[in-house]
Amino acid sequence: MLLVYAVALLLGGLFAINAIFAYQSKHIDPAFWTTVWYQFKLLPVMFAANIMIGYGVKFTYKVLNNLTFALSLSKGIEIFVCVAIGFLFLKEVPTWKTLLGLVIVVGGFWISKLK
């Protein structure tokens, strides 16, 4: 059950952070002070998202006792969230090439973390 909580925390935290940046890139004027004010208003959300991601990785590691897999899982979830945010905010439809790229990136990350 702890793994379900970990994945939910990772999804929530990564979705929040990626949504903040996607919204900023599409709807916030790129002027410096406008961006600073937007980021300042969202500091509590960023803080909560960082806590969620931290506990998601911690709980995954606690359940699986393997930091490599915990980080690979979080990276895979992050890439999935990036594709979902791209679809929701920018109406980018993923193709089979996108899915193949996701598999290659997650696989490469996992292989690089092997000892």
CSV table of N, CA and C in Angstrom, one decimal:
chain,number,residue,atom,x,y,z
A,1,MET,N,0.8,-1.2,0.0
A,1,MET,CA,0.0,0.0,0.0
A,1,MET,C,0.9,1.3,0.0
A,2,LEU,N,2.0,1.1,0.6
A,2,LEU,CA,2.9,2.3,0.7
A,2,LEU,C,3.4,2.7,-0.7
A,3,LEU,N,3.6,1.7,-1.6
A,3,LEU,CA,4.0,2.0,-3.0
A,3,LEU,C,2.9,2.8,-3.7
A,4,VAL,N,1.7,2.5,-3.4
A,4,VAL,CA,0.6,3.2,-4.1
A,4,VAL,C,0.6,4.7,-3.6
A,5,TYR,N,0.9,4.9,-2.3
A,5,TYR,CA,1.0,6.3,-1.8
A,5,TYR,C,2.2,7.0,-2.5
A,6,ALA,N,3.3,6.2,-2.6
A,6,ALA,CA,4.5,6.8,-3.2
A,6,ALA,C,4.3,7.2,-4.6
A,7,VAL,N,3.6,6.4,-5.4
A,7,VAL,CA,3.3,6.7,-6.8
A,7,VAL,C,2.4,7.9,-6.9
A,8,ALA,N,1.4,7.9,-6.0
A,8,ALA,CA,0.4,9.1,-6.0
A,8,ALA,C,1.1,10.4,-5.6
A,9,LEU,N,2.0,10.3,-4.6
A,9,LEU,CA,2.8,11.5,-4.3
A,9,LEU,C,3.7,12.0,-5.4
A,10,LEU,N,4.3,11.1,-6.1
A,10,LEU,CA,5.1,11.4,-7.2
A,10,LEU,C,4.3,12.0,-8.3
A,11,LEU,N,3.2,11.4,-8.6
A,11,LEU,CA,2.3,12.0,-9.7
A,11,LEU,C,1.8,13.4,-9.3
A,12,GLY,N,1.4,13.5,-8.1
A,12,GLY,CA,0.9,14.9,-7.7
A,12,GLY,C,1.9,15.9,-7.7
A,13,GLY,N,3.1,15.6,-7.1
A,13,GLY,CA,4.2,16.6,-7.1
A,13,GLY,C,4.7,17.0,-8.5
A,14,LEU,N,4.9,15.9,-9.3
A,14,LEU,CA,5.5,16.2,-10.6
A,14,LEU,C,4.5,16.9,-11.5
A,15,PHE,N,3.2,16.5,-11.4
A,15,PHE,CA,2.2,17.2,-12.1
A,15,PHE,C,2.1,18.7,-11.8
A,16,ALA,N,2.2,19.0,-10.5
A,16,ALA,CA,2.1,20.4,-10.0
A,16,ALA,C,3.2,21.2,-10.6
A,17,ILE,N,4.4,20.7,-10.5
A,17,ILE,CA,5.6,21.4,-10.9
A,17,ILE,C,5.6,21.6,-12.4
A,18,ASN,N,5.3,20.6,-13.2
A,18,ASN,CA,5.2,20.7,-14.6
A,18,ASN,C,4.1,21.6,-15.1
A,19,ALA,N,3.0,21.6,-14.4
A,19,ALA,CA,1.8,22.4,-14.7
A,19,ALA,C,2.2,23.9,-14.5
A,20,ILE,N,2.9,24.2,-13.4
A,20,ILE,CA,3.3,25.5,-13.2
A,20,ILE,C,4.1,26.1,-14.3
A,21,PHE,N,5.1,25.3,-14.7
A,21,PHE,CA,6.0,25.8,-15.8
A,21,PHE,C,5.3,25.8,-17.2
A,22,ALA,N,4.4,24.9,-17.4
A,22,ALA,CA,3.7,24.9,-18.7
A,22,ALA,C,2.7,26.1,-18.8
A,23,TYR,N,2.0,26.4,-17.7
A,23,TYR,CA,1.2,27.5,-17.6
A,23,TYR,C,2.0,28.8,-17.8
A,24,GLN,N,3.1,28.9,-17.2
A,24,GLN,CA,4.0,30.1,-17.3
A,24,GLN,C,4.4,30.3,-18.7
A,25,SER,N,4.8,29.2,-19.4
A,25,SER,CA,5.3,29.4,-20.7
A,25,SER,C,4.2,29.7,-21.7
A,26,LYS,N,3.0,29.4,-21.4
A,26,LYS,CA,1.9,29.7,-22.4
A,26,LYS,C,1.2,31.0,-22.0
A,27,HIS,N,1.0,31.3,-20.8
A,27,HIS,CA,0.1,32.4,-20.4
A,27,HIS,C,0.7,33.6,-19.7
A,28,ILE,N,1.9,33.4,-19.2
A,28,ILE,CA,2.5,34.5,-18.4
A,28,ILE,C,3.5,35.3,-19.3
A,29,ASP,N,3.4,36.6,-19.3
A,29,ASP,CA,4.3,37.4,-20.1
A,29,ASP,C,5.7,37.2,-19.7
A,30,PRO,N,6.6,37.0,-20.6
A,30,PRO,CA,8.0,36.6,-20.3
A,30,PRO,C,8.9,37.8,-19.7
A,31,ALA,N,8.3,38.9,-19.5
A,31,ALA,CA,9.0,40.0,-18.8
A,31,ALA,C,9.5,39.5,-17.4
A,32,PHE,N,10.6,40.0,-17.0
A,32,PHE,CA,11.3,39.5,-15.8
A,32,PHE,C,10.4,39.7,-14.5
A,33,TRP,N,9.8,40.8,-14.3
A,33,TRP,CA,9.1,41.0,-13.0
A,33,TRP,C,7.7,40.3,-13.1
A,34,THR,N,7.1,40.2,-14.2
A,34,THR,CA,5.9,39.4,-14.3
A,34,THR,C,6.2,37.9,-14.0
A,35,THR,N,7.3,37.4,-14.4
A,35,THR,CA,7.6,36.0,-14.1
A,35,THR,C,8.0,35.9,-12.7
A,36,VAL,N,8.7,36.8,-12.1
A,36,VAL,CA,9.1,36.8,-10.7
A,36,VAL,C,7.8,36.8,-9.8
A,37,TRP,N,6.9,37.6,-10.2
A,37,TRP,CA,5.7,37.7,-9.4
A,37,TRP,C,4.9,36.4,-9.5
A,38,TYR,N,4.8,35.9,-10.7
A,38,TYR,CA,4.1,34.6,-10.8
A,38,TYR,C,4.7,33.5,-10.0
A,39,GLN,N,6.1,33.4,-10.1
A,39,GLN,CA,6.8,32.4,-9.3
A,39,GLN,C,6.6,32.6,-7.8
A,40,PHE,N,6.7,33.9,-7.4
A,40,PHE,CA,6.5,34.2,-6.0
A,40,PHE,C,5.2,33.7,-5.4
A,41,LYS,N,4.1,34.0,-6.2
A,41,LYS,CA,2.8,33.6,-5.8
A,41,LYS,C,2.6,32.1,-5.7
A,42,LEU,N,3.4,31.3,-6.5
A,42,LEU,CA,3.3,29.9,-6.5
A,42,LEU,C,4.4,29.2,-5.6
A,43,LEU,N,5.1,29.9,-4.8
A,43,LEU,CA,6.1,29.3,-3.9
A,43,LEU,C,5.5,28.2,-3.0
A,44,PRO,N,4.3,28.5,-2.4
A,44,PRO,CA,3.7,27.4,-1.5
A,44,PRO,C,3.4,26.1,-2.3
A,45,VAL,N,3.0,26.3,-3.6
A,45,VAL,CA,2.7,25.1,-4.4
A,45,VAL,C,4.0,24.4,-4.7
A,46,MET,N,5.0,25.1,-5.1
A,46,MET,CA,6.3,24.5,-5.4
A,46,MET,C,6.9,23.8,-4.1
A,47,PHE,N,6.7,24.4,-3.0
A,47,PHE,CA,7.2,23.8,-1.8
A,47,PHE,C,6.5,22.5,-1.5
A,48,ALA,N,5.1,22.5,-1.6
A,48,ALA,CA,4.3,21.3,-1.4
A,48,ALA,C,4.7,20.2,-2.4
A,49,ALA,N,4.9,20.6,-3.7
A,49,ALA,CA,5.3,19.6,-4.7
A,49,ALA,C,6.6,19.0,-4.4
A,50,ASN,N,7.6,19.8,-4.0
A,50,ASN,CA,8.9,19.2,-3.6
A,50,ASN,C,8.8,18.3,-2.5
A,51,ILE,N,8.0,18.6,-1.5
A,51,ILE,CA,7.8,17.7,-0.4
A,51,ILE,C,7.2,16.4,-0.9
A,52,MET,N,6.2,16.5,-1.7
A,52,MET,CA,5.5,15.3,-2.3
A,52,MET,C,6.5,14.4,-3.1
A,53,ILE,N,7.3,15.0,-3.9
A,53,ILE,CA,8.3,14.3,-4.7
A,53,ILE,C,9.3,13.6,-3.7
A,54,GLY,N,9.8,14.3,-2.8
A,54,GLY,CA,10.7,13.8,-1.8
A,54,GLY,C,10.2,12.6,-1.1
A,55,TYR,N,9.0,12.7,-0.6
A,55,TYR,CA,8.4,11.6,0.1
A,55,TYR,C,8.0,10.4,-0.8
A,56,GLY,N,7.7,10.7,-2.1
A,56,GLY,CA,7.4,9.7,-3.0
A,56,GLY,C,8.6,8.8,-3.3
A,57,VAL,N,9.8,9.5,-3.5
A,57,VAL,CA,11.0,8.7,-3.7
A,57,VAL,C,11.4,8.0,-2.4
A,58,LYS,N,11.2,8.6,-1.3
A,58,LYS,CA,11.6,8.0,0.0
A,58,LYS,C,10.7,6.7,0.3
A,59,PHE,N,9.4,6.8,0.0
A,59,PHE,CA,8.5,5.7,0.2
A,59,PHE,C,8.8,4.6,-0.8
A,60,THR,N,9.1,5.0,-2.0
A,60,THR,CA,9.5,3.9,-3.0
A,60,THR,C,10.7,3.2,-2.6
A,61,TYR,N,11.7,3.9,-2.1
A,61,TYR,CA,13.0,3.3,-1.7
A,61,TYR,C,12.7,2.4,-0.5
A,62,LYS,N,11.8,2.9,0.4
A,62,LYS,CA,11.5,2.1,1.6
A,62,LYS,C,10.9,0.8,1.3
A,63,VAL,N,10.0,0.8,0.3
A,63,VAL,CA,9.3,-0.4,-0.1
A,63,VAL,C,10.2,-1.4,-0.9
A,64,LEU,N,10.9,-0.8,-1.8
A,64,LEU,CA,11.7,-1.7,-2.8
A,64,LEU,C,13.1,-1.9,-2.3
A,65,ASN,N,13.6,-1.1,-1.4
A,65,ASN,CA,15.0,-1.2,-1.0
A,65,ASN,C,16.0,-1.1,-2.1
A,66,ASN,N,15.7,-0.3,-3.1
A,66,ASN,CA,16.6,-0.2,-4.3
A,66,ASN,C,16.4,1.3,-4.8
A,67,LEU,N,17.4,2.1,-4.5
A,67,LEU,CA,17.3,3.5,-4.9
A,67,LEU,C,17.4,3.7,-6.4
A,68,THR,N,18.1,2.8,-7.1
A,68,THR,CA,18.1,2.8,-8.6
A,68,THR,C,16.7,2.7,-9.2
A,69,PHE,N,16.0,1.7,-8.7
A,69,PHE,CA,14.6,1.5,-9.2
A,69,PHE,C,13.7,2.7,-8.8
A,70,ALA,N,13.9,3.2,-7.6
A,70,ALA,CA,13.0,4.3,-7.1
A,70,ALA,C,13.2,5.5,-8.0
A,71,LEU,N,14.5,5.8,-8.3
A,71,LEU,CA,14.8,7.0,-9.1
A,71,LEU,C,14.3,6.8,-10.5
A,72,SER,N,14.5,5.5,-11.0
A,72,SER,CA,14.0,5.2,-12.4
A,72,SER,C,12.5,5.3,-12.5
A,73,LEU,N,11.8,4.8,-11.5
A,73,LEU,CA,10.4,5.0,-11.5
A,73,LEU,C,10.0,6.4,-11.5
A,74,SER,N,10.6,7.2,-10.6
A,74,SER,CA,10.2,8.6,-10.6
A,74,SER,C,10.5,9.3,-11.9
A,75,LYS,N,11.6,9.0,-12.5
A,75,LYS,CA,12.0,9.6,-13.8
A,75,LYS,C,10.9,9.2,-14.9
A,76,GLY,N,10.5,7.9,-14.9
A,76,GLY,CA,9.5,7.4,-15.8
A,76,GLY,C,8.2,8.2,-15.6
A,77,ILE,N,7.8,8.3,-14.4
A,77,ILE,CA,6.6,9.1,-14.0
A,77,ILE,C,6.7,10.5,-14.5
A,78,GLU,N,7.9,11.1,-14.3
A,78,GLU,CA,8.1,12.5,-14.7
A,78,GLU,C,7.9,12.6,-16.2
A,79,ILE,N,8.5,11.7,-17.0
A,79,ILE,CA,8.4,11.8,-18.4
A,79,ILE,C,6.9,11.6,-18.9
A,80,PHE,N,6.2,10.7,-18.2
A,80,PHE,CA,4.8,10.5,-18.5
A,80,PHE,C,4.0,11.8,-18.3
A,81,VAL,N,4.3,12.4,-17.1
A,81,VAL,CA,3.6,13.6,-16.8
A,81,VAL,C,3.9,14.7,-17.8
A,82,CYS,N,5.2,14.8,-18.2
A,82,CYS,CA,5.6,15.8,-19.3
A,82,CYS,C,4.8,15.6,-20.5
A,83,VAL,N,4.6,14.4,-21.0
A,83,VAL,CA,3.8,14.1,-22.2
A,83,VAL,C,2.3,14.5,-21.9
A,84,ALA,N,1.8,14.2,-20.7
A,84,ALA,CA,0.4,14.5,-20.4
A,84,ALA,C,0.2,16.0,-20.3
A,85,ILE,N,1.2,16.7,-19.7
A,85,ILE,CA,1.1,18.2,-19.7
A,85,ILE,C,1.2,18.8,-21.1
A,86,GLY,N,2.0,18.3,-21.9
A,86,GLY,CA,2.1,18.7,-23.3
A,86,GLY,C,0.8,18.6,-24.0
A,87,PHE,N,0.1,17.5,-23.7
A,87,PHE,CA,-1.2,17.3,-24.4
A,87,PHE,C,-2.2,18.2,-23.8
A,88,LEU,N,-2.2,18.4,-22.5
A,88,LEU,CA,-3.3,19.2,-21.9
A,88,LEU,C,-3.1,20.7,-22.2
A,89,PHE,N,-1.9,21.2,-22.1
A,89,PHE,CA,-1.6,22.6,-22.2
A,89,PHE,C,-1.4,23.1,-23.6
A,90,LEU,N,-0.6,22.3,-24.4
A,90,LEU,CA,-0.2,22.7,-25.7
A,90,LEU,C,-0.9,21.9,-26.8
A,91,LYS,N,-1.8,21.0,-26.5
A,91,LYS,CA,-2.5,20.1,-27.4
A,91,LYS,C,-1.5,19.3,-28.4
A,92,GLU,N,-0.4,18.9,-27.8
A,92,GLU,CA,0.5,18.1,-28.5
A,92,GLU,C,0.1,16.6,-28.4
A,93,VAL,N,-0.1,16.0,-29.5
A,93,VAL,CA,-0.6,14.6,-29.5
A,93,VAL,C,0.7,13.7,-29.6
A,94,PRO,N,0.9,12.8,-28.6
A,94,PRO,CA,2.1,11.9,-28.7
A,94,PRO,C,1.9,10.9,-29.8
A,95,THR,N,3.0,10.5,-30.5
A,95,THR,CA,3.0,9.5,-31.5
A,95,THR,C,3.7,8.3,-31.0
A,96,TRP,N,3.8,7.3,-31.9
A,96,TRP,CA,4.6,6.1,-31.5
A,96,TRP,C,6.0,6.4,-31.3
A,97,LYS,N,6.5,7.4,-32.0
A,97,LYS,CA,7.9,7.8,-31.8
A,97,LYS,C,8.2,8.4,-30.4
A,98,THR,N,7.2,9.1,-29.9
A,98,THR,CA,7.2,9.6,-28.5
A,98,THR,C,7.3,8.5,-27.5
A,99,LEU,N,6.5,7.5,-27.7
A,99,LEU,CA,6.5,6.4,-26.8
A,99,LEU,C,7.8,5.6,-26.8
A,100,LEU,N,8.3,5.4,-28.0
A,100,LEU,CA,9.6,4.7,-28.2
A,100,LEU,C,10.7,5.5,-27.5
A,101,GLY,N,10.7,6.8,-27.7
A,101,GLY,CA,11.6,7.7,-27.0
A,101,GLY,C,11.5,7.6,-25.5
A,102,LEU,N,10.3,7.5,-25.0
A,102,LEU,CA,10.1,7.4,-23.5
A,102,LEU,C,10.8,6.1,-23.0
A,103,VAL,N,10.5,5.0,-23.7
A,103,VAL,CA,11.1,3.8,-23.3
A,103,VAL,C,12.6,3.8,-23.4
A,104,ILE,N,13.2,4.4,-24.4
A,104,ILE,CA,14.6,4.5,-24.5
A,104,ILE,C,15.2,5.3,-23.4
A,105,VAL,N,14.6,6.5,-23.1
A,105,VAL,CA,15.1,7.4,-22.0
A,105,VAL,C,15.0,6.7,-20.7
A,106,VAL,N,13.9,6.1,-20.4
A,106,VAL,CA,13.8,5.4,-19.1
A,106,VAL,C,14.7,4.2,-19.0
A,107,GLY,N,14.8,3.5,-20.0
A,107,GLY,CA,15.7,2.3,-20.1
A,107,GLY,C,17.2,2.7,-19.9
A,108,GLY,N,17.5,3.8,-20.6
A,108,GLY,CA,18.9,4.3,-20.5
A,108,GLY,C,19.2,4.8,-19.1
A,109,PHE,N,18.3,5.5,-18.5
A,109,PHE,CA,18.5,6.0,-17.1
A,109,PHE,C,18.6,4.8,-16.2
A,110,TRP,N,17.8,3.8,-16.4
A,110,TRP,CA,17.9,2.6,-15.5
A,110,TRP,C,19.3,1.9,-15.7
A,111,ILE,N,19.7,1.8,-16.9
A,111,ILE,CA,21.0,1.1,-17.2
A,111,ILE,C,22.2,1.9,-16.6
A,112,SER,N,22.1,3.3,-16.7
A,112,SER,CA,23.2,4.1,-16.2
A,112,SER,C,23.3,4.0,-14.7
A,113,LYS,N,22.2,3.7,-14.0
A,113,LYS,CA,22.2,3.6,-12.6
A,113,LYS,C,22.6,2.2,-12.0
A,114,LEU,N,22.7,1.2,-12.9
A,114,LEU,CA,23.2,-0.1,-12.5
A,114,LEU,C,24.6,0.0,-12.0
A,115,LYS,N,24.9,-0.9,-11.1
A,115,LYS,CA,26.3,-0.9,-10.6
A,115,LYS,C,27.1,-2.0,-11.3
